[in-house]
Coordinates of C-alpha atoms in Angstrom, one line a residue:
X1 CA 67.2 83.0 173.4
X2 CA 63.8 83.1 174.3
X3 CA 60.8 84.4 172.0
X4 CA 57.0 84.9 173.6
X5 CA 54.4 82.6 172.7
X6 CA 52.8 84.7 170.5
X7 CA 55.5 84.9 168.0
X8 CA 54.9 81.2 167.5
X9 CA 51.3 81.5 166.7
X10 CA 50.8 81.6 162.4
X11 CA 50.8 84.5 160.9
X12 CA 49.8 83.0 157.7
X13 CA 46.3 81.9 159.9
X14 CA 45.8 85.6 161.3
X15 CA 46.1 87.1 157.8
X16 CA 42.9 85.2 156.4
X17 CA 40.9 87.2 158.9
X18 CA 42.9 90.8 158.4
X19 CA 42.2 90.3 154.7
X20 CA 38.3 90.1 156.0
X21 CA 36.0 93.0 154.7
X22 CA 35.5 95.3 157.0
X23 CA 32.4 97.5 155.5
X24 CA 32.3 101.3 156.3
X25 CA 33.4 100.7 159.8
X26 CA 37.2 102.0 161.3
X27 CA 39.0 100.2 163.5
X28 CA 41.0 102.8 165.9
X29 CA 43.9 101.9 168.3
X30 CA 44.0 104.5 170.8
X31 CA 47.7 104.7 172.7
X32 CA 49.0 106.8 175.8
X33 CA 51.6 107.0 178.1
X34 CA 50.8 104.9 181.2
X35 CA 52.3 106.3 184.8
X36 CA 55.7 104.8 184.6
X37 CA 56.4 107.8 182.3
X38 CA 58.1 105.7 179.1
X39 CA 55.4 102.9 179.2
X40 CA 52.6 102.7 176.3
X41 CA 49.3 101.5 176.5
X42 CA 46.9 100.6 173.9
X43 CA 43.2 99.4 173.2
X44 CA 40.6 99.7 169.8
X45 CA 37.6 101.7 169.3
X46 CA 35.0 100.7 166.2
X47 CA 34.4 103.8 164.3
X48 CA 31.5 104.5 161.9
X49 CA 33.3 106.3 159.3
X50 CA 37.1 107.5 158.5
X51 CA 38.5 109.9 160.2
X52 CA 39.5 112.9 158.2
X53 CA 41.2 114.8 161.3
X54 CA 41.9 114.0 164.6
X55 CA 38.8 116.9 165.9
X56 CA 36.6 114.1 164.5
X57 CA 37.6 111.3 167.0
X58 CA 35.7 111.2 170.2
X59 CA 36.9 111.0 173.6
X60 CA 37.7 107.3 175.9
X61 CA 38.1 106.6 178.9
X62 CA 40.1 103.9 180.6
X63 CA 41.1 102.0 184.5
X64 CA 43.8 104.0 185.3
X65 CA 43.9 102.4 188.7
X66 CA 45.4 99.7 186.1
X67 CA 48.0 101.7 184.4
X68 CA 49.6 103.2 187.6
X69 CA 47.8 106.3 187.2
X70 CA 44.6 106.8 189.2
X71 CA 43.3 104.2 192.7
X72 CA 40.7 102.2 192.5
X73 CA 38.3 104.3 194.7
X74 CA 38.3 107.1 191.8
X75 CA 39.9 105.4 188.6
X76 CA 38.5 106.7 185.3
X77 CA 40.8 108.4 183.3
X78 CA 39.9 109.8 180.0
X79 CA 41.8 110.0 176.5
X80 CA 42.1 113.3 174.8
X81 CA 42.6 112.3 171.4
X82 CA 45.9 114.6 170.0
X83 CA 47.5 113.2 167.3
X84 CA 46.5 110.7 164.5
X85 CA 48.7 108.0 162.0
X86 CA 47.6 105.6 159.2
X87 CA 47.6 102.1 160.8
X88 CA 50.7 100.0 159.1
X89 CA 49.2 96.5 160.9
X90 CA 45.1 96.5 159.8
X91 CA 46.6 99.2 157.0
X92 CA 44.0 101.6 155.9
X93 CA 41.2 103.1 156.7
X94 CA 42.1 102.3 160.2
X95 CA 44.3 104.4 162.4
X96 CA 46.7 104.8 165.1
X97 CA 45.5 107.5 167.5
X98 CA 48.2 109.4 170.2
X99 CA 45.9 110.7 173.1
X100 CA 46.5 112.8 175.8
X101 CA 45.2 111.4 179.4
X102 CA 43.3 113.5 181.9
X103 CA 41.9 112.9 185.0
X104 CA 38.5 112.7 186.2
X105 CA 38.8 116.4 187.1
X106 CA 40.1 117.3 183.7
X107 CA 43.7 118.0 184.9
X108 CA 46.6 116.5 183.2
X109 CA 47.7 113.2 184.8
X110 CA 51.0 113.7 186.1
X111 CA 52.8 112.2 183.0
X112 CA 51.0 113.7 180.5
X113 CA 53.5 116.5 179.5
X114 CA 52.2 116.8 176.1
X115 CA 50.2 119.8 178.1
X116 CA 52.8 122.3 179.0
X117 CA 54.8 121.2 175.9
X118 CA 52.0 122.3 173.6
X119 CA 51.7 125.9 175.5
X120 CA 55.9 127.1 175.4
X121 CA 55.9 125.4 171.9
X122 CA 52.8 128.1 170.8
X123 CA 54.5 130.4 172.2
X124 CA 57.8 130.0 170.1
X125 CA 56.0 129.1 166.9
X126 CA 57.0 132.5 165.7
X127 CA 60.7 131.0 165.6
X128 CA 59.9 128.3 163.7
X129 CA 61.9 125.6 166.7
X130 CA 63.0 122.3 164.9
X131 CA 64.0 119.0 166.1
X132 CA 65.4 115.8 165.1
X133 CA 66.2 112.9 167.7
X134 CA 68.3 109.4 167.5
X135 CA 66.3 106.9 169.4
X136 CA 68.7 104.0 170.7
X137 CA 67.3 100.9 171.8
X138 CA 68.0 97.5 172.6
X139 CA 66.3 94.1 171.3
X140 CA 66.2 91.6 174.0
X141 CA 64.2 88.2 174.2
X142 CA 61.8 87.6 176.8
X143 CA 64.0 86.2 179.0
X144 CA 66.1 89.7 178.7
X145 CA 68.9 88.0 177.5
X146 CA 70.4 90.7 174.4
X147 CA 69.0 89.2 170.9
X148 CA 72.1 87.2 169.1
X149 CA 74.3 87.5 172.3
X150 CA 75.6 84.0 173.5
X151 CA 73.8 82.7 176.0
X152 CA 76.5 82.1 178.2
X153 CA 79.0 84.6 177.7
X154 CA 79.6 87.9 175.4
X155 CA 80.0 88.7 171.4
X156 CA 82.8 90.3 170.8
X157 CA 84.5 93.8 172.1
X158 CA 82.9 97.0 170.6
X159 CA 84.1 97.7 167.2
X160 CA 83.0 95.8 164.0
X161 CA 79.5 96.2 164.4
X162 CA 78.9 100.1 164.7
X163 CA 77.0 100.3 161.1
X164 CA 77.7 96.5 160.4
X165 CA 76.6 94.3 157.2
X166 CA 76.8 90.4 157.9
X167 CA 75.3 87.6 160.0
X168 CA 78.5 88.0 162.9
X169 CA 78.0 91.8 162.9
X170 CA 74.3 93.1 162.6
X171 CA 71.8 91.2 164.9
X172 CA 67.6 91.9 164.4
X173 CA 68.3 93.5 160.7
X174 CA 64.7 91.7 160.3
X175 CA 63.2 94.3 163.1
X176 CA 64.6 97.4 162.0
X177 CA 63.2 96.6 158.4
X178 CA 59.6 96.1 159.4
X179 CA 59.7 98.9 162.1
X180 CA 61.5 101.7 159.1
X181 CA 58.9 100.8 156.4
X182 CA 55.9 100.8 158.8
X183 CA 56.7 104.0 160.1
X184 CA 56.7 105.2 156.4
X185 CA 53.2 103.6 155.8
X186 CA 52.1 105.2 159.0
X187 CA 53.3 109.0 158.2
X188 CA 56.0 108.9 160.5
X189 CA 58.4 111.4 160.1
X190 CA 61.5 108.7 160.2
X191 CA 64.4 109.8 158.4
X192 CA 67.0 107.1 158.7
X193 CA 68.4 104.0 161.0
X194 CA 72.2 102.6 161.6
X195 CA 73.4 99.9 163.7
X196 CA 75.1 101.4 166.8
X197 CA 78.6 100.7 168.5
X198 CA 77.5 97.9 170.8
X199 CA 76.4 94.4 169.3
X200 CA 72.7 94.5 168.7
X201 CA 72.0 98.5 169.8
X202 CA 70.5 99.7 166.9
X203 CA 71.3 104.2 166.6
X204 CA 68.1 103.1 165.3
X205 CA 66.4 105.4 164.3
X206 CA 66.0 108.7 163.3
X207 CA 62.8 111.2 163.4
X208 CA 62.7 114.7 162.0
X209 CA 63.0 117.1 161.5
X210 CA 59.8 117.9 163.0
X211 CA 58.4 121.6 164.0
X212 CA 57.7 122.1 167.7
X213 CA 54.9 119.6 169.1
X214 CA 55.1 117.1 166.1
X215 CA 58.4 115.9 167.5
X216 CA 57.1 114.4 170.7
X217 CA 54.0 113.2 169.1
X218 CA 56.2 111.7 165.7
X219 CA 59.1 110.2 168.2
X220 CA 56.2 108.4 170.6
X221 CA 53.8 106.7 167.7
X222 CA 57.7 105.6 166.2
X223 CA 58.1 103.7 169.6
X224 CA 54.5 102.5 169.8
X225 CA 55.3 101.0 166.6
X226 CA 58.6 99.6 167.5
X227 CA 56.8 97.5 170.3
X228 CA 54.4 96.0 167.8
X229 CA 56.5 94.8 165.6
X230 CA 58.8 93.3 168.1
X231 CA 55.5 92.1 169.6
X232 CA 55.2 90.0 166.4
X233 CA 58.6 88.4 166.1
X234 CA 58.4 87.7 169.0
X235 CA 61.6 89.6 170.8
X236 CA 61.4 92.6 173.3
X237 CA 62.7 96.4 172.5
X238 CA 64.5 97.7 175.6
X239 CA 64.3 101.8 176.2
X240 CA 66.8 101.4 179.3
X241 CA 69.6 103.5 179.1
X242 CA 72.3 101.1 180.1
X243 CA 70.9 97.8 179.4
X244 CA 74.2 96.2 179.9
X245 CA 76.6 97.0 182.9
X246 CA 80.2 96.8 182.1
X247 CA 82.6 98.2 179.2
X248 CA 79.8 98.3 176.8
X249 CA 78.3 101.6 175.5
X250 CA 74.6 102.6 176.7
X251 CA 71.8 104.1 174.6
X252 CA 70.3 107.4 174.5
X253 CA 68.1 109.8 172.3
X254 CA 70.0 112.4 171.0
X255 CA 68.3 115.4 170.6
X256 CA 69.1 118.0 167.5
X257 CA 67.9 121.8 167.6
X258 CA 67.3 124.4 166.1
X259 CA 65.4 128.0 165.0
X260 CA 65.2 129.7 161.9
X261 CA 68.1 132.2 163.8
X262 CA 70.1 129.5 163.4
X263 CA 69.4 128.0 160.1
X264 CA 70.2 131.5 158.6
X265 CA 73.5 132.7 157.3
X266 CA 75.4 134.1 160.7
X267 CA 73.5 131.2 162.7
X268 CA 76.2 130.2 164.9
X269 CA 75.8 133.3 166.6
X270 CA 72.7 132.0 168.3
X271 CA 73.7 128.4 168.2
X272 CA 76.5 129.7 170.9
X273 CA 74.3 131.9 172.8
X274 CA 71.6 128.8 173.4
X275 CA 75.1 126.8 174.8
X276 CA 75.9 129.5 177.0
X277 CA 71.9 129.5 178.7
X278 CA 72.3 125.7 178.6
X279 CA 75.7 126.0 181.0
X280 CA 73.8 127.2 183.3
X281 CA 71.4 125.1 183.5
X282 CA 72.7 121.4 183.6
X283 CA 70.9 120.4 186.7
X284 CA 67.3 121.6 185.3
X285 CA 68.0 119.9 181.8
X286 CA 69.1 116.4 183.5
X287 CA 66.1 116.1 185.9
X288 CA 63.8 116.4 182.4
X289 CA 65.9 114.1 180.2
X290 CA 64.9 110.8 182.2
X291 CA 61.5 109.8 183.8
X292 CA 62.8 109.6 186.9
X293 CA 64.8 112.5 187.1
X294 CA 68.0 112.0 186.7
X295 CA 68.4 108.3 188.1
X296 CA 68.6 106.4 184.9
X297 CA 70.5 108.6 183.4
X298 CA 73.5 108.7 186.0
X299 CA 73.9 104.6 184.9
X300 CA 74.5 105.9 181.5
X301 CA 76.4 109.6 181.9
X302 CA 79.7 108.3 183.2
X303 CA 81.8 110.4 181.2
X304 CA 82.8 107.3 179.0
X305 CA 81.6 105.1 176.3
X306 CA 81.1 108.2 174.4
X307 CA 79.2 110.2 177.0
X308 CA 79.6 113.5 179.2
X309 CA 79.6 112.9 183.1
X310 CA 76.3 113.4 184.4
X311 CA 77.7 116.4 187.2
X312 CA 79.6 118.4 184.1
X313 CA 78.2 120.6 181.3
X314 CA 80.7 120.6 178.1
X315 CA 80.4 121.5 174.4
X316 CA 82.6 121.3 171.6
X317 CA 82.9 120.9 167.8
X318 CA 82.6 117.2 166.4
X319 CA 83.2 116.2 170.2
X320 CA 81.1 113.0 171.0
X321 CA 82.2 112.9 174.9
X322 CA 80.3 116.6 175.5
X323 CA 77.4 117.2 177.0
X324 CA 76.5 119.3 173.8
X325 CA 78.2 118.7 170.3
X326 CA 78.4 121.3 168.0
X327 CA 78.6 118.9 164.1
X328 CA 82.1 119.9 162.1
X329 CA 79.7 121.1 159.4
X330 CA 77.8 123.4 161.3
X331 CA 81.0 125.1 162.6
X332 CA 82.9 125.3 158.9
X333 CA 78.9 126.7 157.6
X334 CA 79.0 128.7 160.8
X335 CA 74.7 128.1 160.7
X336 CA 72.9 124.9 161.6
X337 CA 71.7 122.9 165.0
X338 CA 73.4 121.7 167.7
X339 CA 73.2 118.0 169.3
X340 CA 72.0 117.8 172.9
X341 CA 73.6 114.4 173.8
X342 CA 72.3 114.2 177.6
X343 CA 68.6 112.5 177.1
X344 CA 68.3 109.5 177.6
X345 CA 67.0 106.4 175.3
X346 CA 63.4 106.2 177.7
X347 CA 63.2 109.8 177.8
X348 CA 59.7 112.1 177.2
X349 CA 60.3 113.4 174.1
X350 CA 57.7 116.3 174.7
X351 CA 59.4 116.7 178.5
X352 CA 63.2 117.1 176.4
X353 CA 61.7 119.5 173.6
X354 CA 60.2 122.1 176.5
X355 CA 63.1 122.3 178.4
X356 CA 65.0 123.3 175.4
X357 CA 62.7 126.0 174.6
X358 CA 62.3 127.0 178.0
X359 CA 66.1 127.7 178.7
X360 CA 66.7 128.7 174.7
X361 CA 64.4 131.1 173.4
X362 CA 62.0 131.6 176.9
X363 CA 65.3 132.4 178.6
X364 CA 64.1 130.8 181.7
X365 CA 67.0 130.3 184.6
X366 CA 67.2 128.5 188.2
X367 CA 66.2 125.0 188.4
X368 CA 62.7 124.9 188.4
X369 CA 60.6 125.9 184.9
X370 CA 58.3 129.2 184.8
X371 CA 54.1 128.8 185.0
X372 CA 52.8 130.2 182.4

C-alpha cells in the first residue's frame, strides 16, 4: 500500500522545532469549506495575543479562484471567523479556527451553509433541537487502494470485523487513536468510535450531542482533524459514500434528533409526528444529504447492505434497512430521538441539521425550503 512522502519525513526532527518557544505570539489555522462542498482548506495566521473568544479573531481573505470558488478576474474571498478549537498539533495557546467564507460582495459563497443554518437554528432555540451524528469513513493509501486490504484481491466477507479486536480484523486502530484523543484535546464534542461492518470502515466516530449550530461546526473541525492526522501517518481518509462497488457495505453519517418535546415523558408523541412531516418530504431531505444532490448518495441507497432505497421513505423500530429508525429503547421509554439514516458520509452537516428543522419544527412542505 502506498503512504505519501511526507509520512516518511522524522517526526522525531520536526518536534525539536514544535518544542521551540514561541513568546506571546499565537499561531492560528484558519479552515473552510472549499467549493466542492465536503473539501477543507487550511492556512495560519500569527496572532499577538490568545484568543479568549472567537469576536477577537480578525477577518482573512484568500484566492478563491484557487479553491473552486471565485474566477480569477474577481477572486478574493474573505474568512468570517465562526467557531474556535484548542490546537491538538502546535497544542496550546494556538488554535484551530472554523470560518465562514463570503464573497467579495459580502454574500455567502455558495457552499457556505453555515448561513441559513444559523438563522432556522435561532429560530428554534426556544426548543432546545439536539443532535448527534456517526461519521463513517474509509482509510485509504495514496494510491486509493483500502488500508490493510490485499493488494491484489479482497479480505475477507463482511462479518468478523464489525467492532473487531486483532491484527486480521481491525485495520488503522493507530488512526482512530490519535484522531479520538486529539479531538478531546481540541474540545470536540466526540463521544465514542467502533469499527464498522466492512474491513477497515471505521462507524468512526461519534459527535454530540450538540445543541443546534454546534453540531455542524463540532462534526466539521472532527473531520478537519481526521485529515491531519492521516496527513501524518501518512494514509488518506475517504468521505465517499461507497468507496467500494460490489457486496460490501458503504458509509454514511447517521444523523440523531431530537427536541426537548421529545426528551420529555410522552415524547414519542412528537418523535412520530416529525416521521410523518418527514414522509412527505423524502425528495427535499435527499437533495440536502449529499453535496451534489442526491448523486452520491444513490451509489450508496440501494436498499441493501443495511440501507433504505434512495426512491422510498420507511421508518420502523430497531430497523436498520429504513430510511428513519426509531432505537428499541426509545420505543419501550416511549421518549428519546430518532435516527435519520439517509445522509451521507461527505455530507454538510449544517446543510443535514436545517433541513431537519425546516420540515420538523418550521413545518415547511414541497421540495424547495422557505426564505426567511
Amino acid at each position: 500500500m502506498a503512504t505519501s512522502a511526507s509520512a516518511q519525513l522524522s517526526k522525531v526532527v520536526k518536534r525539536q522545532y514544535l518544542e521551540l518557544p514561541q513568546g506571546d505570539k499565537v499561531q492560528a489555522m484558519y479552515i473552510w469549506i472549499d467549493g466542492t462542498g465536503d473539501g477543507l482548506r487550511c492556512k495560519t495566521r500569527t496572532l499577538d495575543s490568545e484568543p479568549k473568544s472567537v469576536e477577537e479573531l480578525p477577518e482573512w481573505n484568500f484566492d478563491g479562484s484557487s479553491t473552486y470558488q471565485s474566477e480569477g478576474s474577481n477572486s478574493d474571498m474573505y474568512l468570517i471567523p465562526s467557531a474556535m478549537f484548542r490546537d491538538p498539533f502546535r497544542k496550546d495557546p494556538n488554535k484551530l479556527v472554523l470560518c465562514e467564507v463570503v464573497k467579495y460582495n459580502r454574500r455567502p459563497a455558495e457552499t457556505n451553509h453555515r448561513v441559513t443554518c444559523r438563522k432556522v437554528m435561532q429560530m428554534v432555540e426556544g426548543q432546545n433541537p439536539w443532535f448527534g451524528m456517526e461519521q463513517e469513513y474509509t482509510i485509504l493509501g495514496t494510491d486509493g487502494h483500502p488500508f490493510g486490504w490485499p493488494s491484489n484481491g479482497f479480505p475477507g466477507p463482511q462479518g468478523p470485523y464489525y467492532c473487531g479486536v486483532g491484527a486480521d480484523k481491525a485495520y488503522g486502530r493507530d488512526v482512530v487513536e490519535a484522531h479520538y484523543r486529539a479531538c478531546l484535546y481540541a474540545g470536540v464534542k466526540i463521544c465514542g468510535t467502533n469499527a464498522e461492518v466492512m474491513p477497515n470502515k471505521w462507524n468512526t466516530f461519534q459527535v454530540g450531542p450538540c445543541e443546534g449550530i454546534d453540531m455542524g461546526d463540532h462534526l466539521w473541525v472532527a473531520r478537519f482533524i481526521l485529515h491531519r492526522v492521516c496527513e501524518d501517518f501518512g494514509v488518506v481518509a475517504s468521505f465517499d459514500p461507497k468507496p467500494i462497488p460490489g457486496n460490501w457495505n458503504g458509509a454514511g453519517c447517521h444523523t440523531n434528533f431530537s427536541t426537548k418535546e421529545m426528551r420529555e415523558e410522552g415524547g414519542l408523541k412528537y418523535i412520530e409526528e416529525c416521521i410523518e412531516k418527514l414522509s412527505k418530504r423524502h425528495n427535499y431531505h435527499i437533495r440536502a444529504y449529499d453535496p451534489k444532490g442526491g448523486l452520491d448518495n444513490a451509489r450508496r441507497l440501494t436498499g441493501r447492505h443495511e440501507t433504505s432505497s434512495i426512491h422510498e421513505f420507511s421508518a420502523g423500530v430497531a430497523n436498520r434497512g429504513a430510511s428513519i429508525r426509531i432505537p428499541r429503547s426509545v420505543g419501550q421509554e416511549k421518549k428519546g430521538y430518532f435516527e435519520d439514516r439517509r445522509p451521507s458520509a461527505n455530507c454538510d452537516p449544517y446543510a443535514v441539521t436545517e433541513a431537519l428543522i425546516r420540515t420538523c419544527l418550521l413545518d415547511e412542505e414541497g421540495d424547495e425550503p422557505v426564505d426567511y
